[in-house]
PDB file of C-alpha atoms and ligand atoms in Angstrom:
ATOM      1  CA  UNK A1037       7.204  13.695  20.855  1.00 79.00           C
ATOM      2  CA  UNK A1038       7.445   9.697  21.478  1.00 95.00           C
ATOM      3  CA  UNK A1039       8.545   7.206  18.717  1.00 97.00           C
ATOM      4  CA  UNK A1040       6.227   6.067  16.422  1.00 98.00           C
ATOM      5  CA  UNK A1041       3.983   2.945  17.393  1.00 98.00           C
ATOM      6  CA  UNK A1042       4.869  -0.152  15.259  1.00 98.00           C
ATOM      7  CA  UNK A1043       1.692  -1.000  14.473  1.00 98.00           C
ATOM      8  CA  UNK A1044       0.986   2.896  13.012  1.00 98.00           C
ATOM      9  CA  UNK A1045       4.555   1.979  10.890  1.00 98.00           C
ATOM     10  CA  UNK A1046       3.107  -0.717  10.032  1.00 98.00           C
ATOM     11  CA  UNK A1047       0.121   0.755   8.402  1.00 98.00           C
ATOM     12  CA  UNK A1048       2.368   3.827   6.760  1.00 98.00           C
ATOM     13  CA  UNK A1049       4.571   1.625   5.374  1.00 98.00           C
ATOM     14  CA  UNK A1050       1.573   0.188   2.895  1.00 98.00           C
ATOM     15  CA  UNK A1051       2.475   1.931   0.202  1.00 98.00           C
ATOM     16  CA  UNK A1052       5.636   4.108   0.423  1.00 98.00           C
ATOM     17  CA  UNK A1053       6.139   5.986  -2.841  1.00 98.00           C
ATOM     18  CA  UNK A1054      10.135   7.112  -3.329  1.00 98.00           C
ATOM     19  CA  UNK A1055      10.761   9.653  -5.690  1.00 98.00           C
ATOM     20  CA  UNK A1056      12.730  13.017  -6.768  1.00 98.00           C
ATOM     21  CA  UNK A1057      13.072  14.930  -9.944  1.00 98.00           C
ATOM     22  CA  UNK A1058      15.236  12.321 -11.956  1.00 97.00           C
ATOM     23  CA  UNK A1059      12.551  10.058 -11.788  1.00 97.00           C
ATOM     24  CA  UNK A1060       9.196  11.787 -12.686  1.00 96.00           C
ATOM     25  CA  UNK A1061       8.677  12.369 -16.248  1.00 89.00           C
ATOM     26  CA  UNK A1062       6.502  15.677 -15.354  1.00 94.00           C
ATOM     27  CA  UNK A1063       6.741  17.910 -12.633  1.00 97.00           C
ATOM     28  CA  UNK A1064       7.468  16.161  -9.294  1.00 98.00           C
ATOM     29  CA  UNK A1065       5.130  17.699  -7.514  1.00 98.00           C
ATOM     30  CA  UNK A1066       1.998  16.966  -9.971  1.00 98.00           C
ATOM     31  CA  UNK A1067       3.330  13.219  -9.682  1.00 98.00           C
ATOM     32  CA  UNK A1068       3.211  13.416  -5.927  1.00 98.00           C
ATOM     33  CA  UNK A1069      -0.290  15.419  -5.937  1.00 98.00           C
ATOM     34  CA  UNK A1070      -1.501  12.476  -7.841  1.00 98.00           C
ATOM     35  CA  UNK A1071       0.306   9.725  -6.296  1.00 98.00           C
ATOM     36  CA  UNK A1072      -1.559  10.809  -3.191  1.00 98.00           C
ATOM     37  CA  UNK A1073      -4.500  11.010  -4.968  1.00 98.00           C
ATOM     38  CA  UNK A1074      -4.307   7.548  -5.608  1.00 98.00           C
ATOM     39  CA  UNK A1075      -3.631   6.439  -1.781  1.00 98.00           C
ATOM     40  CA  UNK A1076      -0.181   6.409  -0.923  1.00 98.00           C
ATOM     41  CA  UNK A1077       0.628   6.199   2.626  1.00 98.00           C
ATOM     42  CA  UNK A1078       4.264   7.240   2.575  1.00 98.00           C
ATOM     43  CA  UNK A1079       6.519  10.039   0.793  1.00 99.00           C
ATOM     44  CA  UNK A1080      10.388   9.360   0.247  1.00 98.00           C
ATOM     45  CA  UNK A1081      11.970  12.845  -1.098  1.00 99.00           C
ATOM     46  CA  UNK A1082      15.286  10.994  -3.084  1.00 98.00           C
ATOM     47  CA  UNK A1083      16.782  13.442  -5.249  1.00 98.00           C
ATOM     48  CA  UNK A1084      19.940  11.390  -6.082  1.00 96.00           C
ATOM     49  CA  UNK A1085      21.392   9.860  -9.626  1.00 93.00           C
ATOM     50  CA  UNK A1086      23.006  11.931 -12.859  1.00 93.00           C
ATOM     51  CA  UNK A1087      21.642  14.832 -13.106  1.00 95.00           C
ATOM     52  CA  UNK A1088      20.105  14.967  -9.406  1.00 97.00           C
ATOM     53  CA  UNK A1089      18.939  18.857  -8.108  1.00 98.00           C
ATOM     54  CA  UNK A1090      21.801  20.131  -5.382  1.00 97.00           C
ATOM     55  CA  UNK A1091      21.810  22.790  -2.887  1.00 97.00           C
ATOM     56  CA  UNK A1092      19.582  25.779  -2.964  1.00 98.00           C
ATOM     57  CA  UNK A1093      17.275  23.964  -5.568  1.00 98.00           C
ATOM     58  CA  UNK A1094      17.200  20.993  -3.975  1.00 98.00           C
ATOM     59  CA  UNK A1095      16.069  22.557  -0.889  1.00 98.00           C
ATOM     60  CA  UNK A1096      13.445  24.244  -2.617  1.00 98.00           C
ATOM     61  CA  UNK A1097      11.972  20.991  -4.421  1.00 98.00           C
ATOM     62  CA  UNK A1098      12.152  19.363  -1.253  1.00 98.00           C
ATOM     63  CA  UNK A1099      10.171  22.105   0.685  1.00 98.00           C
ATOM     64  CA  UNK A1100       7.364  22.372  -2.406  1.00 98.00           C
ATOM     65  CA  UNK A1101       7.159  18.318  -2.088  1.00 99.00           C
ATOM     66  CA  UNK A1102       7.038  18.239   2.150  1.00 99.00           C
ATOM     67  CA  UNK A1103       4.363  21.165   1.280  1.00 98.00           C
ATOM     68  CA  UNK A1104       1.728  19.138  -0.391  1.00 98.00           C
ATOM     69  CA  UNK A1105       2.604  15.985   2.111  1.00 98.00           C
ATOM     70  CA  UNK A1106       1.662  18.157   4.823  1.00 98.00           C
ATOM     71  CA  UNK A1107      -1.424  19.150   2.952  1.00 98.00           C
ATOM     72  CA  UNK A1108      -2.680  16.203   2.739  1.00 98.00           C
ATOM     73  CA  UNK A1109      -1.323  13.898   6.212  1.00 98.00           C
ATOM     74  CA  UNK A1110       1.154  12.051   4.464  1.00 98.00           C
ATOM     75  CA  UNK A1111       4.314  11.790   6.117  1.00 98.00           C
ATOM     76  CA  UNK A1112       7.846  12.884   4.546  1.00 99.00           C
ATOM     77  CA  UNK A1113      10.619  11.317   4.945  1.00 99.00           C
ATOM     78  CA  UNK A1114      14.066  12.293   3.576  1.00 98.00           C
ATOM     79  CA  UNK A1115      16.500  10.272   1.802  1.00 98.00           C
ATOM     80  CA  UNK A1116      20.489  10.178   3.101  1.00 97.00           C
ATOM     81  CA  UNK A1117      20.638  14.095   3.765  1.00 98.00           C
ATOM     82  CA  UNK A1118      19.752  13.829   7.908  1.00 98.00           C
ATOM     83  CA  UNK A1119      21.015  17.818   7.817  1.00 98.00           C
ATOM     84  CA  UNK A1120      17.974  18.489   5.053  1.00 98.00           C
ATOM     85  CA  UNK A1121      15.750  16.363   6.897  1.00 98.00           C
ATOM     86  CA  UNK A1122      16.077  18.328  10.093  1.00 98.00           C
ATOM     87  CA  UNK A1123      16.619  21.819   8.277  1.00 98.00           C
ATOM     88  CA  UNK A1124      13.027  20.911   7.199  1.00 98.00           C
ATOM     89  CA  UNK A1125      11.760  19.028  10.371  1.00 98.00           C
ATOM     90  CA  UNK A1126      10.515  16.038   8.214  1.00 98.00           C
ATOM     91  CA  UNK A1127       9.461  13.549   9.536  1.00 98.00           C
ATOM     92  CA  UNK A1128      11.715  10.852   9.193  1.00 98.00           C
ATOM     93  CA  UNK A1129      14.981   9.834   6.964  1.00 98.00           C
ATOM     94  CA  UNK A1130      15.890   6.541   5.190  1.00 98.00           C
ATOM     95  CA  UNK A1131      19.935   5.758   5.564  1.00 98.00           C
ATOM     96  CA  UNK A1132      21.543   2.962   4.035  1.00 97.00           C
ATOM     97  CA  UNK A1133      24.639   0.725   4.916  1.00 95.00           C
ATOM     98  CA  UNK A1134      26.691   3.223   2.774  1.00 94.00           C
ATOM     99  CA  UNK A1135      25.212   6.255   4.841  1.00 95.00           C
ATOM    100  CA  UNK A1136      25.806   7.801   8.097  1.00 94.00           C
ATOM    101  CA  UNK A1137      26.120   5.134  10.715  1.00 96.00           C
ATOM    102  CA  UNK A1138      22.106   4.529  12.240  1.00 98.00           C
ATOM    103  CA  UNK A1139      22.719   4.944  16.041  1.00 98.00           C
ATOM    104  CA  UNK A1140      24.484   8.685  15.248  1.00 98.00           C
ATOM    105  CA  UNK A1141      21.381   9.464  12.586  1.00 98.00           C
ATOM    106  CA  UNK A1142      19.041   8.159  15.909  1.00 98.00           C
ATOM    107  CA  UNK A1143      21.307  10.383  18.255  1.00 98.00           C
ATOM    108  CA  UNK A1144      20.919  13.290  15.594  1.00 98.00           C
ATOM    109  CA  UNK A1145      16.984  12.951  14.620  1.00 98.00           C
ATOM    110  CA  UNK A1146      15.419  12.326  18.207  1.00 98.00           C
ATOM    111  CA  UNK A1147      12.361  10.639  18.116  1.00 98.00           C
ATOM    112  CA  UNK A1148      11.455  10.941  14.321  1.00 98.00           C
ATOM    113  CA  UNK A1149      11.001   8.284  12.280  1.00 98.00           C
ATOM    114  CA  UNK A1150      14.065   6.278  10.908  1.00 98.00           C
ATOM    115  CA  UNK A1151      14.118   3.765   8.244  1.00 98.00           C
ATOM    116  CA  UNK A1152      17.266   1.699   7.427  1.00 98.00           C
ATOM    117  CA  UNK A1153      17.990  -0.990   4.462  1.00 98.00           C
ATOM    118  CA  UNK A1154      19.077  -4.316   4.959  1.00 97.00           C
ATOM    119  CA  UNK A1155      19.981  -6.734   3.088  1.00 95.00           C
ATOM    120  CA  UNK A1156      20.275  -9.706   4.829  1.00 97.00           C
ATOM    121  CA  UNK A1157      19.648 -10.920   8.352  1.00 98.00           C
ATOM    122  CA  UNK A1158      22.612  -9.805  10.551  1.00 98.00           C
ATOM    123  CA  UNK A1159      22.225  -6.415   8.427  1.00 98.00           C
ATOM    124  CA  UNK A1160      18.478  -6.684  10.056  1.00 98.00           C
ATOM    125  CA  UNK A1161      19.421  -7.330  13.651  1.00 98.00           C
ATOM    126  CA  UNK A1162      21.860  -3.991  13.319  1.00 97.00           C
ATOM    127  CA  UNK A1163      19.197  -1.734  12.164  1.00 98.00           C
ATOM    128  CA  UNK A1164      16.963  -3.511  15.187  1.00 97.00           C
ATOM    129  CA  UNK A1165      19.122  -2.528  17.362  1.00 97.00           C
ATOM    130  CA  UNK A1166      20.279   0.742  16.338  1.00 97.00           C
ATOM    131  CA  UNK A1167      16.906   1.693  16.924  1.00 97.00           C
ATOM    132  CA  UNK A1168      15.472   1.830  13.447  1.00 98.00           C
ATOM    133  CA  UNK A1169      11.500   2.101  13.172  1.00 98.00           C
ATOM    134  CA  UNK A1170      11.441  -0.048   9.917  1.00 98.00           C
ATOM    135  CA  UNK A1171      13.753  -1.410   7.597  1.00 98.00           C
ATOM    136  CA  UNK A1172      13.613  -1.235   3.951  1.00 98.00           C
ATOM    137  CA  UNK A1173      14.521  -5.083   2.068  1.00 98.00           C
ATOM    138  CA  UNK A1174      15.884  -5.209  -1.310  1.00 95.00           C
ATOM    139  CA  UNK A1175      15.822  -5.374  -4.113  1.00 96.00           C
ATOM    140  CA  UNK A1176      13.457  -7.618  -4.700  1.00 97.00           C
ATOM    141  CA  UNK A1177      13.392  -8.045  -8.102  1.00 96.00           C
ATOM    142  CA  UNK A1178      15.663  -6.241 -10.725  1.00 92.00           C
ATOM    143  CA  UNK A1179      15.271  -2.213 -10.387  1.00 90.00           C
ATOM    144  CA  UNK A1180      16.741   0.241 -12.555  1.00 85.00           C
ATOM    145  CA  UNK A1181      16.116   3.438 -10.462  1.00 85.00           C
ATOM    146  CA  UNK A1182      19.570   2.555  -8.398  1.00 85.00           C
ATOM    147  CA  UNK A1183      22.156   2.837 -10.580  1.00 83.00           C
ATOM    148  CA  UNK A1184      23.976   0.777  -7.231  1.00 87.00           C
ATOM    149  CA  UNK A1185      21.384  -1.718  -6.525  1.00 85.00           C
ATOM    150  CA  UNK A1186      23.204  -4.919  -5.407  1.00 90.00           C
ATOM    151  CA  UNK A1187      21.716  -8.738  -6.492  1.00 91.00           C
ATOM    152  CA  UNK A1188      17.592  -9.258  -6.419  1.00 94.00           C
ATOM    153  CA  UNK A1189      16.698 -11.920  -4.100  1.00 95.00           C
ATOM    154  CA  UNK A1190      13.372 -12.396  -4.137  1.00 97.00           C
ATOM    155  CA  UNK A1191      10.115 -12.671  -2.005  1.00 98.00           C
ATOM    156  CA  UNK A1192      12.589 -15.513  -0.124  1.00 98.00           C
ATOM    157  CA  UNK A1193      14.569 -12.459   1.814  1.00 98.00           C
ATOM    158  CA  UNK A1194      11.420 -11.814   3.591  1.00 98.00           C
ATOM    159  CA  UNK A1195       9.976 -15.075   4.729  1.00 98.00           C
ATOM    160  CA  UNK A1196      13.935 -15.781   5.732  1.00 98.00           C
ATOM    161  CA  UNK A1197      14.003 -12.694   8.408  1.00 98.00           C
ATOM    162  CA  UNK A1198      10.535 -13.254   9.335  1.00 98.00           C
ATOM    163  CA  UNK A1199      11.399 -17.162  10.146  1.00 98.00           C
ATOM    164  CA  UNK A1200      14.345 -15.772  12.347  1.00 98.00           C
ATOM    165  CA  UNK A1201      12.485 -13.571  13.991  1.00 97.00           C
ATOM    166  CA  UNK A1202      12.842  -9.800  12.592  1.00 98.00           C
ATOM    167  CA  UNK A1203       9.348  -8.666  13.391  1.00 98.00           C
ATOM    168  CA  UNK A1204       9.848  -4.942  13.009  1.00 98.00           C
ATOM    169  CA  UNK A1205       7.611  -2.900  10.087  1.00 98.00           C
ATOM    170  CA  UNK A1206       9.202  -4.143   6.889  1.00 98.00           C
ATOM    171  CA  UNK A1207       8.797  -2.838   3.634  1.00 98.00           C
ATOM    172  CA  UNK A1208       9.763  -4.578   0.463  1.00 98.00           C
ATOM    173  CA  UNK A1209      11.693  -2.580  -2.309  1.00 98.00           C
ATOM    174  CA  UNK A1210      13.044  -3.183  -5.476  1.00 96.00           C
ATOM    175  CA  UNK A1211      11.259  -4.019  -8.976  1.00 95.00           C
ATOM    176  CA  UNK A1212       7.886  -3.787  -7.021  1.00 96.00           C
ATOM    177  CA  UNK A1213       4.758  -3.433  -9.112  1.00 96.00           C
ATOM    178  CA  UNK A1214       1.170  -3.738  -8.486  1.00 96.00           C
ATOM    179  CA  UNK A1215       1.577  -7.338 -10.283  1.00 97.00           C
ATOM    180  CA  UNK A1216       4.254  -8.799  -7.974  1.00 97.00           C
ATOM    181  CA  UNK A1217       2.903  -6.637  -4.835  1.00 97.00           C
ATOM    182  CA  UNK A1218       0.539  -9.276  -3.828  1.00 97.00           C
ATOM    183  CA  UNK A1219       3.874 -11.910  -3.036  1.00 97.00           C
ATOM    184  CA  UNK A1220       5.728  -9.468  -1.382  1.00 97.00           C
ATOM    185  CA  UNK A1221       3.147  -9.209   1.177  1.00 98.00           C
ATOM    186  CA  UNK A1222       2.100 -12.610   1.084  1.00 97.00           C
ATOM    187  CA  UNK A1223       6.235 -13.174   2.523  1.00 98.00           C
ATOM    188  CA  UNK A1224       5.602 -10.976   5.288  1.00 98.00           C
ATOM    189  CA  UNK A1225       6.140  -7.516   4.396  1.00 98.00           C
ATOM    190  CA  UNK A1226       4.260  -4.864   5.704  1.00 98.00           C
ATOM    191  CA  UNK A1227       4.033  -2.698   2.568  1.00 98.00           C
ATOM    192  CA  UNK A1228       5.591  -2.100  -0.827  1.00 98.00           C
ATOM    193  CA  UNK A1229       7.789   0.689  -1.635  1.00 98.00           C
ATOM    194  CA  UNK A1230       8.441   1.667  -5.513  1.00 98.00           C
ATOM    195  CA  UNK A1231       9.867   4.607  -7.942  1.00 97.00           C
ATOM    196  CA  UNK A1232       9.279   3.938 -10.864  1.00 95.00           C
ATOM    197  CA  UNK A1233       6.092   2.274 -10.822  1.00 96.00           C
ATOM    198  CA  UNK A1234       4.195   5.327 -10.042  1.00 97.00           C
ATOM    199  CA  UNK A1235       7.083   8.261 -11.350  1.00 97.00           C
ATOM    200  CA  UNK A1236       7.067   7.047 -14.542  1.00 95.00           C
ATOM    201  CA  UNK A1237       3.706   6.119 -15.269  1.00 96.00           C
ATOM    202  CA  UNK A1238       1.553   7.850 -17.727  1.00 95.00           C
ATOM    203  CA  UNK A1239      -0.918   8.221 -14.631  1.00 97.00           C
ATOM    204  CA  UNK A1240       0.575   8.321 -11.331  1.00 98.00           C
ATOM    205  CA  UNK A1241      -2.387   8.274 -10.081  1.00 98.00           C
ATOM    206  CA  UNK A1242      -4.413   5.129 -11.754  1.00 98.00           C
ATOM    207  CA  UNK A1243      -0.751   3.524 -10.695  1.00 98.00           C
ATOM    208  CA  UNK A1244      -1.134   4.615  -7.023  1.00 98.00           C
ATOM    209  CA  UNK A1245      -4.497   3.305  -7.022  1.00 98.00           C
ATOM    210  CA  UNK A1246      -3.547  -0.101  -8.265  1.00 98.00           C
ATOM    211  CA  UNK A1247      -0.810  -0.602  -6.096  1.00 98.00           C
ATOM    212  CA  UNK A1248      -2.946   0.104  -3.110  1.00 98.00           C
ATOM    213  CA  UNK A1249      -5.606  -2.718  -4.424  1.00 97.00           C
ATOM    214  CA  UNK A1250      -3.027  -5.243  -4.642  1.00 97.00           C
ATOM    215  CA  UNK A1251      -1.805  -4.411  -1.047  1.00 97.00           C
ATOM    216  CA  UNK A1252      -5.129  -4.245   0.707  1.00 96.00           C
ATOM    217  CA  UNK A1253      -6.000  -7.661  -1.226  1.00 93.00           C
ATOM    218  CA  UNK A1254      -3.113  -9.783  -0.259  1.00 90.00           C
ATOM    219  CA  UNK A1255      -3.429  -8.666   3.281  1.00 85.00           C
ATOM    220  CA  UNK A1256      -7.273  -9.625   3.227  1.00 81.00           C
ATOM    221  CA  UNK A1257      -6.271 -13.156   2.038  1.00 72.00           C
ATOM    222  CA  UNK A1258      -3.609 -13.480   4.857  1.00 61.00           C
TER     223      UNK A1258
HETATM  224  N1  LIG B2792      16.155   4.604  -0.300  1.00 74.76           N
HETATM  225  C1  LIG B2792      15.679   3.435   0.196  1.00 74.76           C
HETATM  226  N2  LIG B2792      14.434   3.418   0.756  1.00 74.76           N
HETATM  227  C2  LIG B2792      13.963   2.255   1.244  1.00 74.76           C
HETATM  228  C3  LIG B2792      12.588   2.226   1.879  1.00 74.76           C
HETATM  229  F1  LIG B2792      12.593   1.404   2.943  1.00 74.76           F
HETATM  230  F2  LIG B2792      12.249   3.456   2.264  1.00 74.76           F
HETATM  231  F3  LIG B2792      11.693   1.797   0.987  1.00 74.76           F
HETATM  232  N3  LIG B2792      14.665   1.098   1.229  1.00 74.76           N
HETATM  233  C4  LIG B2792      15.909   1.086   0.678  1.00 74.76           C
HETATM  234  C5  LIG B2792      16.432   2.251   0.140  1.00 74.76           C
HETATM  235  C6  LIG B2792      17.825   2.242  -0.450  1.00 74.76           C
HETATM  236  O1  LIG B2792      18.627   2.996   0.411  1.00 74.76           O
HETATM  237  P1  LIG B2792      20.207   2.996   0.170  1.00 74.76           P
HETATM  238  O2  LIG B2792      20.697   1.607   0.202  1.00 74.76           O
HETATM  239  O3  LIG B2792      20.832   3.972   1.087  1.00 74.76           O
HETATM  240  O4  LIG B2792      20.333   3.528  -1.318  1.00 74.76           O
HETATM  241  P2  LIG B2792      19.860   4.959  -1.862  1.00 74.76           P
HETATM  242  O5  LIG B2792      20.321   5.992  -0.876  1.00 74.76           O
HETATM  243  O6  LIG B2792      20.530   5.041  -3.207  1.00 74.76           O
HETATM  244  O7  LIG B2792      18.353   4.926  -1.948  1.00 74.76           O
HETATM  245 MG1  LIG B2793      21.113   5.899   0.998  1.00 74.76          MG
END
């Protein structure tokens, strides 16, 4: 197995939908069924937050989730838990500054795919060089599925680390809907990554699908 090309990040990272069972007000995996049905590119298991599945059930959800990902070609990636994510063989994990440190997680996970959050430029240059595939900016805008999430800063954080040079696959997170998605690109990212925007919507689906519009149109207009 090699590392993943950027340019096949790239296109993955289009429309990354992050979600476990805190977030989804029906059964995870008929949100993610339709959120794929809809066109997302990208699967983030998260099961984290009060009242968060542990353990043996965790496991399980995460195993029925990577299930219908694998059905369907849509990569999974695991959130903070590298021992899950290779107890599974996902494909990837997402750490954050607050996780395990990203050259260990690279030493641990091989060649799979390994997304890292930054939050500002030097932050950026560490994931680069820890030998991250893509790097996850935010927030955005306001969020309320982190009960942590640190400042918003706007489309601005993007166009900064693309002006200094941080041209690895970028996705933008925080407050992202298919109504802001369009300026998020427009600043350089690569793709949009959201919660609640598709968990909690009535359709998942119709929510997918409209996120996916907005990406695909901003990029046309680049
Ligand atoms: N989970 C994430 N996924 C992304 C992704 F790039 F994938 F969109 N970007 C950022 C985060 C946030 O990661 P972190 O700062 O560790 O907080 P938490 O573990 O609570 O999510
Ligand atoms: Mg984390």
């Amino acid at each position: 197995m090699t590392r993943i090309a950027s340019d096949t990040m790239r296109e993955q990272l289009k429309v990354y939908f992050i979600m476990g069972s805190v977030n989804c007000a029906k059964p995870p995996a008929e949100v993610l069924a339709e959120a794929i049905a809809g066109g997302i590119t990208l699967f983030q298991f998260r099961e984290k937050g009060s009242g968060a599945l542990v353990g043996e059930q965790k496991y399980e959800l995460a195993k029925q989730l990577q299930h219908i990902c694998r059905e369907h070609g849509i990569p999974f990636i695991v959130n903070d838990d590298v021992e899950l994510a290779l107890a599974l063989d996902a494909d990837g994990v997402h750490i954050g500054q607050e996780d395990e440190d990203a050259r260990i997680v690279r030493a641990k996970i091989g060649d799979k795919i390994l997304g890292v959050s930054a939050h500002n430029l030097e932050e950026a240059r560490a994931a680069m060089d820890a030998g991250a595939d893509y790097i996850g900016v935010g927030p955005i805008y306001p969020t309320k599925s982190k009960e942590d999430a640190k400042k918003a800063q706007g489309p601005e954080i993007i166009r900064l680390l693309r002006r200094h040079g941080i041209a690895i696959p970028l996705v933008a997170i925080g407050g992202v809907t298919a109504d802001n998605a369009g300026e998020v690109i427009a600043a350089g990212a690569d793709g949009v990554s959201v919660i609640s925007a598709i968990a909690s919507a009535s359709s998942p689906e119709t929510a997918a699908r409209q996120l996916v519009r907005a990406v695909q149109s901003s990029k046309k207009g680049a």
